[in-house]
Tab-separated table of C-alpha atoms and ligand atoms in Angstrom:
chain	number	residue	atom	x	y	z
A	88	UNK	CA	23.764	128.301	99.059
A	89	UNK	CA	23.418	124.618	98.328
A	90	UNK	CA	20.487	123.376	96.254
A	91	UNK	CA	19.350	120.191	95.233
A	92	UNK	CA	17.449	119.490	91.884
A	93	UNK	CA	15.207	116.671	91.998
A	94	UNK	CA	14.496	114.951	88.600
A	95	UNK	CA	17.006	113.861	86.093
A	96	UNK	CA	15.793	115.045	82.148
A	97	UNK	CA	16.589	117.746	80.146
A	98	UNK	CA	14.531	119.773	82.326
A	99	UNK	CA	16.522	119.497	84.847
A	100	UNK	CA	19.544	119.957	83.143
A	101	UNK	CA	18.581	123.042	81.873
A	102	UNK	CA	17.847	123.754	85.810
A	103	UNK	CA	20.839	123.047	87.186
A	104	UNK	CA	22.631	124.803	83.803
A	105	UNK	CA	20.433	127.998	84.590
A	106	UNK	CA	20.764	127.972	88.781
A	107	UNK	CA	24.322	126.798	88.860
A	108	UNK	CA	24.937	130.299	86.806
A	109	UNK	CA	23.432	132.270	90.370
A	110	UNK	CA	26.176	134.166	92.410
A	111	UNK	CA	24.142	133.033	95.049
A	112	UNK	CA	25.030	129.407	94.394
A	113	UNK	CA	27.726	127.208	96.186
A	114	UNK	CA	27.196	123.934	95.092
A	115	UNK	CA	24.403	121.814	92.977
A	116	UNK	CA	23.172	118.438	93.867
A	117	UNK	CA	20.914	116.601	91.604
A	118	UNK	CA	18.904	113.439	92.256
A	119	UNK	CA	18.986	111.162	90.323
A	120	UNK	CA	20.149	113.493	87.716
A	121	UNK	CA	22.042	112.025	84.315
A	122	UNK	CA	25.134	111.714	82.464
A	123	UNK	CA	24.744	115.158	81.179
A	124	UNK	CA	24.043	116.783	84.705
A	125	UNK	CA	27.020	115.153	86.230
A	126	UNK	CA	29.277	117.919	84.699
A	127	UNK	CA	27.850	120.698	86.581
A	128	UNK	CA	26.275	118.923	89.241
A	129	UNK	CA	27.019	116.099	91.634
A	130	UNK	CA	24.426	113.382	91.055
A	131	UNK	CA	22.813	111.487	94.157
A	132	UNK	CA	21.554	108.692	93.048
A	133	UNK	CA	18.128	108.862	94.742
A	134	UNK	CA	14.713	108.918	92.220
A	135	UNK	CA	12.118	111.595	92.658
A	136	UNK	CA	9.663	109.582	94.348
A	137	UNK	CA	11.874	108.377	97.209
A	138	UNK	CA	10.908	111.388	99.358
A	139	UNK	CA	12.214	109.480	102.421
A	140	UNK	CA	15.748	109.618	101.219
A	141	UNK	CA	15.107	112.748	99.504
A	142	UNK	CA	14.679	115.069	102.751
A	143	UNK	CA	17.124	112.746	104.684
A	144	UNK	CA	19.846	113.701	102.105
A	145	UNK	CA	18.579	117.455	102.094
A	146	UNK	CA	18.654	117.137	106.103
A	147	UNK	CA	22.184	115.695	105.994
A	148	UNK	CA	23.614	117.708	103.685
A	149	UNK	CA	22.559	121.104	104.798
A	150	UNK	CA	20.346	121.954	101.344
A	151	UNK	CA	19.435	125.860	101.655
A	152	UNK	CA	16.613	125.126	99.183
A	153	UNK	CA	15.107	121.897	97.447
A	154	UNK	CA	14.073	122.578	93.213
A	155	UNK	CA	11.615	120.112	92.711
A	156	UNK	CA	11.325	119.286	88.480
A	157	UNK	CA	8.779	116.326	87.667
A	158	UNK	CA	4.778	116.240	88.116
A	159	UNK	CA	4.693	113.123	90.042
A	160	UNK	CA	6.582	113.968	92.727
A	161	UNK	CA	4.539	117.375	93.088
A	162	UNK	CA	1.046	115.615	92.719
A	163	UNK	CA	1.989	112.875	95.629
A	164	UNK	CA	2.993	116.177	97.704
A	165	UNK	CA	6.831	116.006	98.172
A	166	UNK	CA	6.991	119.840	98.954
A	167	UNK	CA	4.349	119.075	101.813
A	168	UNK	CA	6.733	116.853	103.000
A	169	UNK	CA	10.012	119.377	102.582
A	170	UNK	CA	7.592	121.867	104.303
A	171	UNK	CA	7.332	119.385	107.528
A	172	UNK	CA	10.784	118.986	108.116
A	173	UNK	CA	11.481	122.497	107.834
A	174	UNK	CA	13.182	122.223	104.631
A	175	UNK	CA	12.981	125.113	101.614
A	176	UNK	CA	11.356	123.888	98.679
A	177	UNK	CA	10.310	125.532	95.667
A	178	UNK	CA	7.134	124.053	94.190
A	179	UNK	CA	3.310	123.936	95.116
A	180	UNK	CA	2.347	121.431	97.881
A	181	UNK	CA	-0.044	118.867	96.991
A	182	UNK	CA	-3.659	120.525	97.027
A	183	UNK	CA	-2.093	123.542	94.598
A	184	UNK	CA	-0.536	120.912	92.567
A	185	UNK	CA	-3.865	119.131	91.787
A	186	UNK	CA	-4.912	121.274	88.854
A	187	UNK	CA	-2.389	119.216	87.087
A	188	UNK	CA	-2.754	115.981	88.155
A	189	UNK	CA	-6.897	115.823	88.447
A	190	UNK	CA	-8.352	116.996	84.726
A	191	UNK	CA	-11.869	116.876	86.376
A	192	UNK	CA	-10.953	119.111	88.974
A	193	UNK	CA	-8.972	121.883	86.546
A	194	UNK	CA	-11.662	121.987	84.332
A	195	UNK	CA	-14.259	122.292	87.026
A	196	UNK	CA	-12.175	125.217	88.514
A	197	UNK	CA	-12.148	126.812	84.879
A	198	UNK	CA	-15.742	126.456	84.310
A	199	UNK	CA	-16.138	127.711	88.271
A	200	UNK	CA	-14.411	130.945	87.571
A	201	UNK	CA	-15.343	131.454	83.790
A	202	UNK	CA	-12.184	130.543	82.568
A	203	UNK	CA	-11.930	130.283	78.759
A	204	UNK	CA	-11.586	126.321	77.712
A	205	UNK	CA	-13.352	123.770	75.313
A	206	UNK	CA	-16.757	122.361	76.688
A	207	UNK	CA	-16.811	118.706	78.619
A	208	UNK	CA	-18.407	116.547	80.693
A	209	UNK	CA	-17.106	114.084	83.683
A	210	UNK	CA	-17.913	110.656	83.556
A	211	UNK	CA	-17.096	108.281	85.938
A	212	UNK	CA	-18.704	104.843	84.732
A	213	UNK	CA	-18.068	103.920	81.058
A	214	UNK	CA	-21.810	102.673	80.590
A	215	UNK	CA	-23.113	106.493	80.312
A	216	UNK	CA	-19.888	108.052	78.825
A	217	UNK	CA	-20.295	105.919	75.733
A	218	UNK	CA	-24.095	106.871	75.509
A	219	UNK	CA	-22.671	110.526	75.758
A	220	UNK	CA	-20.556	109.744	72.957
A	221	UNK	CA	-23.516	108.958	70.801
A	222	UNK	CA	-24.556	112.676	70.416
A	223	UNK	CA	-21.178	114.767	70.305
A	224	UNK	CA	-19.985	116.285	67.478
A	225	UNK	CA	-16.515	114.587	65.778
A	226	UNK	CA	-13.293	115.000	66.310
A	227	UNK	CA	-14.136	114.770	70.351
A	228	UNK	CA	-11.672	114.444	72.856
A	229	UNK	CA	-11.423	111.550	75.404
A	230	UNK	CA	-8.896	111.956	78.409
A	231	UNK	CA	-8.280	110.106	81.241
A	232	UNK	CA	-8.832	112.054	84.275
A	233	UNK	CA	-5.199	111.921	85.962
A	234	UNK	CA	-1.674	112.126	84.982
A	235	UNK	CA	-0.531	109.464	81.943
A	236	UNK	CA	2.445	110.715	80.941
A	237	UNK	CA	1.290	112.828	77.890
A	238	UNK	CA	-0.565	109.740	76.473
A	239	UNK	CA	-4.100	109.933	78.280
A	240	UNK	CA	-5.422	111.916	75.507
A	241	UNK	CA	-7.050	110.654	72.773
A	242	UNK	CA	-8.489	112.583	69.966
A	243	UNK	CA	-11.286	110.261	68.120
A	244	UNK	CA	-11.836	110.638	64.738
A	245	UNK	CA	-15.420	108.832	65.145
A	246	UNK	CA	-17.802	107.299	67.801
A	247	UNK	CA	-16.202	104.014	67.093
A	248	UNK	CA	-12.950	105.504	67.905
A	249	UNK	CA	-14.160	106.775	70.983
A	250	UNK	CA	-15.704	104.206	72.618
A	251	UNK	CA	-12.686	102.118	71.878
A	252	UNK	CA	-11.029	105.223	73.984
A	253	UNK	CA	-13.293	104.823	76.708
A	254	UNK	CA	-12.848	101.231	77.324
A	255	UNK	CA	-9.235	101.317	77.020
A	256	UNK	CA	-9.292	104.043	80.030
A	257	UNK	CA	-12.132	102.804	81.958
A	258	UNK	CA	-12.605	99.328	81.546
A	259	UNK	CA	-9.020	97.834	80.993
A	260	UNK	CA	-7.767	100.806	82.846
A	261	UNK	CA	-4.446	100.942	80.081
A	262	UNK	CA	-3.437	104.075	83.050
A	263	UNK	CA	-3.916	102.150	85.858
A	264	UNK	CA	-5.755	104.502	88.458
A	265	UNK	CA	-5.543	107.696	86.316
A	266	UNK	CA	-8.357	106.208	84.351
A	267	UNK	CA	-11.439	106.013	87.013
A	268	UNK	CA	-12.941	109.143	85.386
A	269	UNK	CA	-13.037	110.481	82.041
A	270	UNK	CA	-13.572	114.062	81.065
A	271	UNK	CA	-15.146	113.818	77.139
A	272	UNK	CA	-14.656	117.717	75.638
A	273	UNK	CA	-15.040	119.359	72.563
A	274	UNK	CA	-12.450	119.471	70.270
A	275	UNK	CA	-10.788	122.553	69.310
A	276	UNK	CA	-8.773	124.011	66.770
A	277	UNK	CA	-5.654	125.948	66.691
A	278	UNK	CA	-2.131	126.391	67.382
A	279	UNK	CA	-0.636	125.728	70.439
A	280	UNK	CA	1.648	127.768	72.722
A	281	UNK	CA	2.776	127.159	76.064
A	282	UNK	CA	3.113	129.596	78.384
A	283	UNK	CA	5.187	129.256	81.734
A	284	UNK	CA	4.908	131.683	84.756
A	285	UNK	CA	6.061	132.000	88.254
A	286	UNK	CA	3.439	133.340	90.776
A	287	UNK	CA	3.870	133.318	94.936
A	288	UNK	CA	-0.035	133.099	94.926
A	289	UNK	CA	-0.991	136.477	94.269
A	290	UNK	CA	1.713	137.705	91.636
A	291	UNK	CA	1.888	136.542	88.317
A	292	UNK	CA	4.724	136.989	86.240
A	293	UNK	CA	4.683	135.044	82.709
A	294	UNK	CA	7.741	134.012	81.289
A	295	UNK	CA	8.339	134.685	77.353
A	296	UNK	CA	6.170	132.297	74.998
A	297	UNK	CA	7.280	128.983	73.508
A	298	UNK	CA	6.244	126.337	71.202
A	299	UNK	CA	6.250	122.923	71.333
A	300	UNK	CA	6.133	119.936	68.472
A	301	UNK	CA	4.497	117.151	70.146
A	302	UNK	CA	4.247	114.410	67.139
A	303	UNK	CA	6.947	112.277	66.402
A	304	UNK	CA	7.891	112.982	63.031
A	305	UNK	CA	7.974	115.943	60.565
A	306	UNK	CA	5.110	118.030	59.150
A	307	UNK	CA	3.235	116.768	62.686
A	308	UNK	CA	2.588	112.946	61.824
A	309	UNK	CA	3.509	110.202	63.790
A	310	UNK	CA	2.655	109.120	67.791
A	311	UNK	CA	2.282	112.575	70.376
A	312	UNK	CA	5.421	112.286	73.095
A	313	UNK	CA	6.260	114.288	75.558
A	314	UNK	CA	8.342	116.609	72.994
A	315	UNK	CA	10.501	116.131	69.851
A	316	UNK	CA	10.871	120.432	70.365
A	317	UNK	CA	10.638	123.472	71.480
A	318	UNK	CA	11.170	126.991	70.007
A	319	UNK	CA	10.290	130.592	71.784
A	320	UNK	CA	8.857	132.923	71.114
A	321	UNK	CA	6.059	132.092	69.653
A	322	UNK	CA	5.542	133.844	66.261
A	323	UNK	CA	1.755	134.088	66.910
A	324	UNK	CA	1.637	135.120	70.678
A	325	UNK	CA	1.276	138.914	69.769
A	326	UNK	CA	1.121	141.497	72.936
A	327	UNK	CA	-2.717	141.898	72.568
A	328	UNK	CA	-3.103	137.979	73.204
A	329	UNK	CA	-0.971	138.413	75.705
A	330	UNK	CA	-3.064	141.180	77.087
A	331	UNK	CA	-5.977	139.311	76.966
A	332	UNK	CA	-4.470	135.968	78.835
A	333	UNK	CA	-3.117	138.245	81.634
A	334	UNK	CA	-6.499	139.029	82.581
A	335	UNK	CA	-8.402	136.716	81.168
A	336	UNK	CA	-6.743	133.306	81.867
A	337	UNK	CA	-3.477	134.033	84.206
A	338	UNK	CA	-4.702	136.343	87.026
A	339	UNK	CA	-8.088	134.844	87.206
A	340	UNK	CA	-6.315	130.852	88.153
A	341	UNK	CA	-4.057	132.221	90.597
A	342	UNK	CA	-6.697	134.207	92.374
A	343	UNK	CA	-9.108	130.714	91.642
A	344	UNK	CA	-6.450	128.959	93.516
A	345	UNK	CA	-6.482	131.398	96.088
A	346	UNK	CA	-10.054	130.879	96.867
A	347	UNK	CA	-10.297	127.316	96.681
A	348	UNK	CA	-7.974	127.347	99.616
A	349	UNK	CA	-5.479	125.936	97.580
A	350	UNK	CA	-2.624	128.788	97.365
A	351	UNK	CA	-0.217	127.889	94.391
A	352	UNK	CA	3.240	128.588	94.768
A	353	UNK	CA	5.864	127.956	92.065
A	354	UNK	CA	5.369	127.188	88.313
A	355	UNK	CA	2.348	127.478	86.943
A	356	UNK	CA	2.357	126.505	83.256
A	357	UNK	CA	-0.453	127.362	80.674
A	358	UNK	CA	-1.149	124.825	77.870
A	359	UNK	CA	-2.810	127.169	75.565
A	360	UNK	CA	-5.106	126.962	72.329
A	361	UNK	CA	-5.346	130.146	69.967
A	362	UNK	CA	-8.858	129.117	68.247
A	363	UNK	CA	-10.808	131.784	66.295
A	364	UNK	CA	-12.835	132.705	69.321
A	365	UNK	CA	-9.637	133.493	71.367
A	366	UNK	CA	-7.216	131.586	73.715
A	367	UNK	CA	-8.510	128.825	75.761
A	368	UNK	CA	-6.646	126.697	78.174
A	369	UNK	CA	-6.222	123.402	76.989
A	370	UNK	CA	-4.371	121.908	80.124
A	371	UNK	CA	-2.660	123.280	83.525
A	372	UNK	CA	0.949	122.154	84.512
A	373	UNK	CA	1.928	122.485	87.805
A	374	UNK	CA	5.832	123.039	86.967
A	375	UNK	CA	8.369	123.389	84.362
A	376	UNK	CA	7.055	122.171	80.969
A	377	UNK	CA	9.964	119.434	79.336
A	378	UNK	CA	11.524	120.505	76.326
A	379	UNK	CA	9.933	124.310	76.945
A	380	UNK	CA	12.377	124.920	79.873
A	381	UNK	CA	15.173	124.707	77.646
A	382	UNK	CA	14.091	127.576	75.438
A	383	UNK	CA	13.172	129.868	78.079
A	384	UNK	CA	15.617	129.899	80.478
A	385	UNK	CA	19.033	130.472	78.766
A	386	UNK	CA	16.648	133.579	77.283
A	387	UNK	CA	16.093	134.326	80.709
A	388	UNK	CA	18.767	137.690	82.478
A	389	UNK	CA	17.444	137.604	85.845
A	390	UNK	CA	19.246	135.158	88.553
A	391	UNK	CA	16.871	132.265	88.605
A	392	UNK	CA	17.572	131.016	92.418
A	393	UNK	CA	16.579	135.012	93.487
A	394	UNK	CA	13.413	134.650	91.705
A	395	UNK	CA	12.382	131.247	93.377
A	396	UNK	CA	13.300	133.185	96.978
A	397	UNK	CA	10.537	135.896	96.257
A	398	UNK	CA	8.738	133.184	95.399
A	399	UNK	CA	9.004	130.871	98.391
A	400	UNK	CA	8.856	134.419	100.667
A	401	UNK	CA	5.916	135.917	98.639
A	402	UNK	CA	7.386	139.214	97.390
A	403	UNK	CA	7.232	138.618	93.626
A	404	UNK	CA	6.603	141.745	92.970
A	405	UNK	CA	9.660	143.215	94.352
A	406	UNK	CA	11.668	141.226	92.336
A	407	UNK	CA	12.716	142.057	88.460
A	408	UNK	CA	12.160	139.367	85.776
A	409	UNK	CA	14.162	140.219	82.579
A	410	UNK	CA	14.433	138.315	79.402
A	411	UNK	CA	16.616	138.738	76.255
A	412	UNK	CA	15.458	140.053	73.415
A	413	UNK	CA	16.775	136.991	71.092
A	414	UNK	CA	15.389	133.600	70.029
A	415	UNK	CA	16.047	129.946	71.054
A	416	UNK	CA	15.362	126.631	69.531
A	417	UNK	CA	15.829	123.329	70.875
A	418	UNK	CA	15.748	120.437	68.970
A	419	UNK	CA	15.108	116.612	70.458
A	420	UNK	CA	17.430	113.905	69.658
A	421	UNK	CA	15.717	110.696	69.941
A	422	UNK	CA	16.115	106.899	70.243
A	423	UNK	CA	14.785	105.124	67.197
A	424	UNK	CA	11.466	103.573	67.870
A	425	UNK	CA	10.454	106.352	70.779
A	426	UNK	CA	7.761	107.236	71.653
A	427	UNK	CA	7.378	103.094	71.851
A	428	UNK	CA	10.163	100.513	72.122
A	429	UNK	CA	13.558	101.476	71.630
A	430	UNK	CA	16.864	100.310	72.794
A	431	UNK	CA	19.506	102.286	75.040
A	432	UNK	CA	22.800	101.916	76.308
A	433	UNK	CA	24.641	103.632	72.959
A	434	UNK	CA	27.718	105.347	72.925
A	435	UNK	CA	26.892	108.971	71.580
A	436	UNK	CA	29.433	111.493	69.715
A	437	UNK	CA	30.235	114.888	69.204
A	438	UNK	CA	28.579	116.435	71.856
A	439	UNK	CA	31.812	118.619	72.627
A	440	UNK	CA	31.952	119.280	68.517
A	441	UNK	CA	28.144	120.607	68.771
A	442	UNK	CA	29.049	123.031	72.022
A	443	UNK	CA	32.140	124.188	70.378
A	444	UNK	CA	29.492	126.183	68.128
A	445	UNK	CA	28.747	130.172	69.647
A	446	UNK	CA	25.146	129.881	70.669
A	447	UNK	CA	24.857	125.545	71.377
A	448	UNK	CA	24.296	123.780	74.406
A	449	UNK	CA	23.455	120.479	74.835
A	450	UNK	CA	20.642	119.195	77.166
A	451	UNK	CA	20.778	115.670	78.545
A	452	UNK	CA	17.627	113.946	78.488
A	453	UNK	CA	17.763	110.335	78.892
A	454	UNK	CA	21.691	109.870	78.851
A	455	UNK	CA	24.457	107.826	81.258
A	456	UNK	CA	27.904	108.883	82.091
A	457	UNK	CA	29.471	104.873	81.962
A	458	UNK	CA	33.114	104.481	82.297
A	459	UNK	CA	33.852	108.277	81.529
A	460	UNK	CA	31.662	107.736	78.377
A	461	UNK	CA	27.928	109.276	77.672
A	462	UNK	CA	25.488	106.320	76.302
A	463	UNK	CA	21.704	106.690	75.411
A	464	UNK	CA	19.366	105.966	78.600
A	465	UNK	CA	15.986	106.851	77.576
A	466	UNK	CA	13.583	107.705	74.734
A	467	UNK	CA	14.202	111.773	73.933
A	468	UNK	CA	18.304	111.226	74.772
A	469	UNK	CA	19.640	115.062	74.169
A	470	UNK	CA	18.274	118.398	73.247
A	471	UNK	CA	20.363	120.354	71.423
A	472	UNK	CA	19.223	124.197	71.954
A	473	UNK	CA	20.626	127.366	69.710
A	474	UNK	CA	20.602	131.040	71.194
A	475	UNK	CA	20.349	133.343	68.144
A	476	UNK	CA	19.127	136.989	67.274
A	477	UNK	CA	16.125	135.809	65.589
A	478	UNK	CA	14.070	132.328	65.184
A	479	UNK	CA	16.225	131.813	61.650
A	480	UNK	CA	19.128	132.239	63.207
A	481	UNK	CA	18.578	129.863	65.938
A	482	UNK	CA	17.254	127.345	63.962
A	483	UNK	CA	20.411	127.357	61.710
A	484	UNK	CA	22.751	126.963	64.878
A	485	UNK	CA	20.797	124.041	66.321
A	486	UNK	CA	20.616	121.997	63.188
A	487	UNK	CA	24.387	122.562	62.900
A	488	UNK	CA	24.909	121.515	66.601
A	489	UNK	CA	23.059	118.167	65.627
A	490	UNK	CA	24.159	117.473	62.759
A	491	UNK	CA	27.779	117.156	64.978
A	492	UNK	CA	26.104	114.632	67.553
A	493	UNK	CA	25.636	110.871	66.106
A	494	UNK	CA	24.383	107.965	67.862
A	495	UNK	CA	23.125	104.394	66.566
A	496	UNK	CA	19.124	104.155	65.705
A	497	UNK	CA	18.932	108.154	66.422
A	498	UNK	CA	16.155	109.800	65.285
A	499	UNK	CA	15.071	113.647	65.339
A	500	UNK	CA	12.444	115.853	63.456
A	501	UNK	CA	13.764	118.555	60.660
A	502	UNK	CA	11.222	120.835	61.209
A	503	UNK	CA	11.638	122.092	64.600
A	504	UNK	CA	10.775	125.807	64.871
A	505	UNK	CA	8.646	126.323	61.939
A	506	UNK	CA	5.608	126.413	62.392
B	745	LIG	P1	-3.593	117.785	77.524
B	745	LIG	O1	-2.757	116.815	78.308
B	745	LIG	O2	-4.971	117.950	78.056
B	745	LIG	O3	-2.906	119.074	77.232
B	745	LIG	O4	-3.690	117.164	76.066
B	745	LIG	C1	-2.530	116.805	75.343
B	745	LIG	C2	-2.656	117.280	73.920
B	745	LIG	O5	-3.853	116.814	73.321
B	745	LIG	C3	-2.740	118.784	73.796
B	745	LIG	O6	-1.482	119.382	73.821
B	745	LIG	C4	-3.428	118.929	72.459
B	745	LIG	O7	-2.515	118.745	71.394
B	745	LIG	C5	-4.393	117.789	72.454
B	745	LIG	N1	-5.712	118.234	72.976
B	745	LIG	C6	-6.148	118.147	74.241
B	745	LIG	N2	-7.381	118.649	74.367
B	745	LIG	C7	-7.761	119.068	73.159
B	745	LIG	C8	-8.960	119.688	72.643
B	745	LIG	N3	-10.002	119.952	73.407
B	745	LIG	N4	-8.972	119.997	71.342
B	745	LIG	C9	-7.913	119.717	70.548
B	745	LIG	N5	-6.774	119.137	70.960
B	745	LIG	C10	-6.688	118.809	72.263
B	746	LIG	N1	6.119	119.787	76.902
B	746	LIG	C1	4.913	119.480	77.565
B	746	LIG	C2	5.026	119.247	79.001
B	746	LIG	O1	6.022	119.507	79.641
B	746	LIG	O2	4.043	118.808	79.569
């Protein structure tokens, strides 16, 4: 088979890593891909969004199936327009994909189908959501209602707070379009966990728990981005909780989906919050979460590319999805300044030192293969991921992997994986 990966982070490196291990697989194209990516696939240099060129190449090329990574892409319906051309695509077409990109309509579906989340209300003129604001409790949430890269969410401290929230949304729309309603909810406590899971539409099949460390800098201070992270499992995702999601959370969205005529195919991923009246959902992805993908699927046995074929054909359940019974940890190498302005374009080292170490692979994030060289190309630039027996172990390996890797201005937390 060919197959083409569409995206170019460590997401999709870790896609490309994980499919290009499938006897099934020939040959990997990924567009645009990075300077990481280029060693096991060959890079097109076509963005996600270009869906024109995208199925043209696919067309031209003879792609037996079409991996699509980002959200965007997915919410503005590429796979609808795979579908049209006859192409094979793994992902959900556009009206599945919507319980990621439209907060107001995932959280009506969850309060629809009695689906465990944190209480809210829709507003869509600022005028009566900063009256609202006057009699909720504090910390409340404000998001804006589509996608914002991570940042729509802001968790006010105070009314004032708030209503500065509001008006940065709704009035001097700060995320353009994504702002023209917002959902105000409670705000809950906890720890999070993310779970990912494939389902054809009627069968669900979780993949093993992970954790991810959204702030910027240790002990959780600093700006949220989209992941300085990742370790799995989680240490507080028992069986029972598991249990309870299953039935409680995981079967009851697919079958949601199923009823609202909008049949999800592909990854489904579960933003969870363990408070002390049980798990609630805190958000819906409609895809591979970015840096979670790197710590489940090198734990993963099963041949990726055969699971997204029962997938695509709808006989999940006929297929077997086996994980290791080990640990991984991957740990986000940044560019000083991320999550706001930083420079790129600098040479990095030791990536071959940190690989040379049983258990290490590096992820490219936001890197550049120029002149034969790899330079920084982006705000989160590598993430260096561990294997080990247990979450000690693998924490051990990936510090020692990164402490290999140097690169001017670089910046990375020292607390990844405890937690
Ligand atoms: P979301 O995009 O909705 O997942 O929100 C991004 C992040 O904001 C989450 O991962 C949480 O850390 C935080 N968050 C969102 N909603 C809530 C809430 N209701 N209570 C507490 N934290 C929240
Ligand atoms: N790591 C969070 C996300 O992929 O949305």
């Amino acid at each position: 088979m060919k197959v083409l990966v569409v995206g170019g982070g460590g997401r999709e490196h870790t896609l490309v890593w994980k499919i290009s291990q499938s006897p099934l697989v020939d040959k990997v194209y990924c567009a645009p891909g990075n300077g990481g990516i280029a060693k096991l696939a060959e890079c097109i240099d076509i963005k996600a969004m270009d869906f024109e060129n995208l199925v043209k190449f696919a067309e031209e090329n003879k792609i037996d199936l079409t991996v699509i990574g980002p959200d965007d892409p997915l919410a503005a319906g590429i796979v609808d327009v795979f579908e049209a051309r006859g192409l094979r695509v793994f992902g959900p077409g556009k009206d599945a994909a919507m319980i990621e990109g439209s907060k107001v309509f995932s959280k009506n579906l969850m309060k629809k189908y009695g689906i465990p989340t944190a209480a809210y209300e829709v507003f869509d003129n600022s005028k009566e959501a900063v009256e609202y604001l006057r009699n909720v409790s504090y910390p409340a949430v404000v998001k804006a209602e589509g996608l914002a890269l991570g940042k729509g969410v802001i968790i006010a401290r105070n009314y004032d707070e708030a209503v500065q929230a509001v008006k940065e949304i709704m009035d001097d729309k700060v995320f353009g379009q994504a702002g023209n309603r917002v959902v105000i909810e409670e705000f809950l406590a906890g720890q999070e966990v993310s779970i990912l899971a494939f389902t054809d539409g009627t069968t669900v099949v979780p993949m093993v728990s992970a954790q991810d460390h959204k702030r910027a800098y240790d002990h959780d201070q600093g700006l949220n981005t989209g992941g300085m992270g990742t370790f799995s499992p989680s240490r507080i995702y028992t069986p029972e909780i598991a249990a309870y999601c299953m039935e409680n959370i995981f079967k009851p969205t697919v079958q949601a989906m199923n009823q609202e005529g909008r049949k999800f195919k592909g990854i489904l991923y579960f933003g969870l919050i363990l408070t002390k009246d049980g798990p609630k959902v805190l958000e819906y992805n409609a895809r591979f979460g970015d840096p979670e993908t790197q710590v489940v699927l090198p734990r993963l046995k099963s041949d990726l590319v055969e699971i997204f074929n029962a997938v695509i054909d709808e006989r999940l359940s006929e297929v077997k999805v086996e994980w290791e019974d080990n640990a991984a940890v991957c740990v986000v190498m940044a560019s000083g300044g991320y999550p706001q302005k930083y420079y790129t374009g600098y040479p990095i080292e030791g990536i071959e030192d940190a690989e040379l170490i049983e258990g290490v692979t590096v992820f490219h994030a936001g890197t550049k293969l120029i002149d034969g060289k790899i330079v920084t190309a982006g705000g989160r630039v590598l993430g260096v991921t561990a294997i080990g027996s247990n979450l000690d172990e693998a924490i051990k390996t990936a510090y020692e992997g990164v402490s290999k890797i140097s690169f001017k201005d670089m910046h990375y937390r020292k607390d990844i994986g405890i937690k």
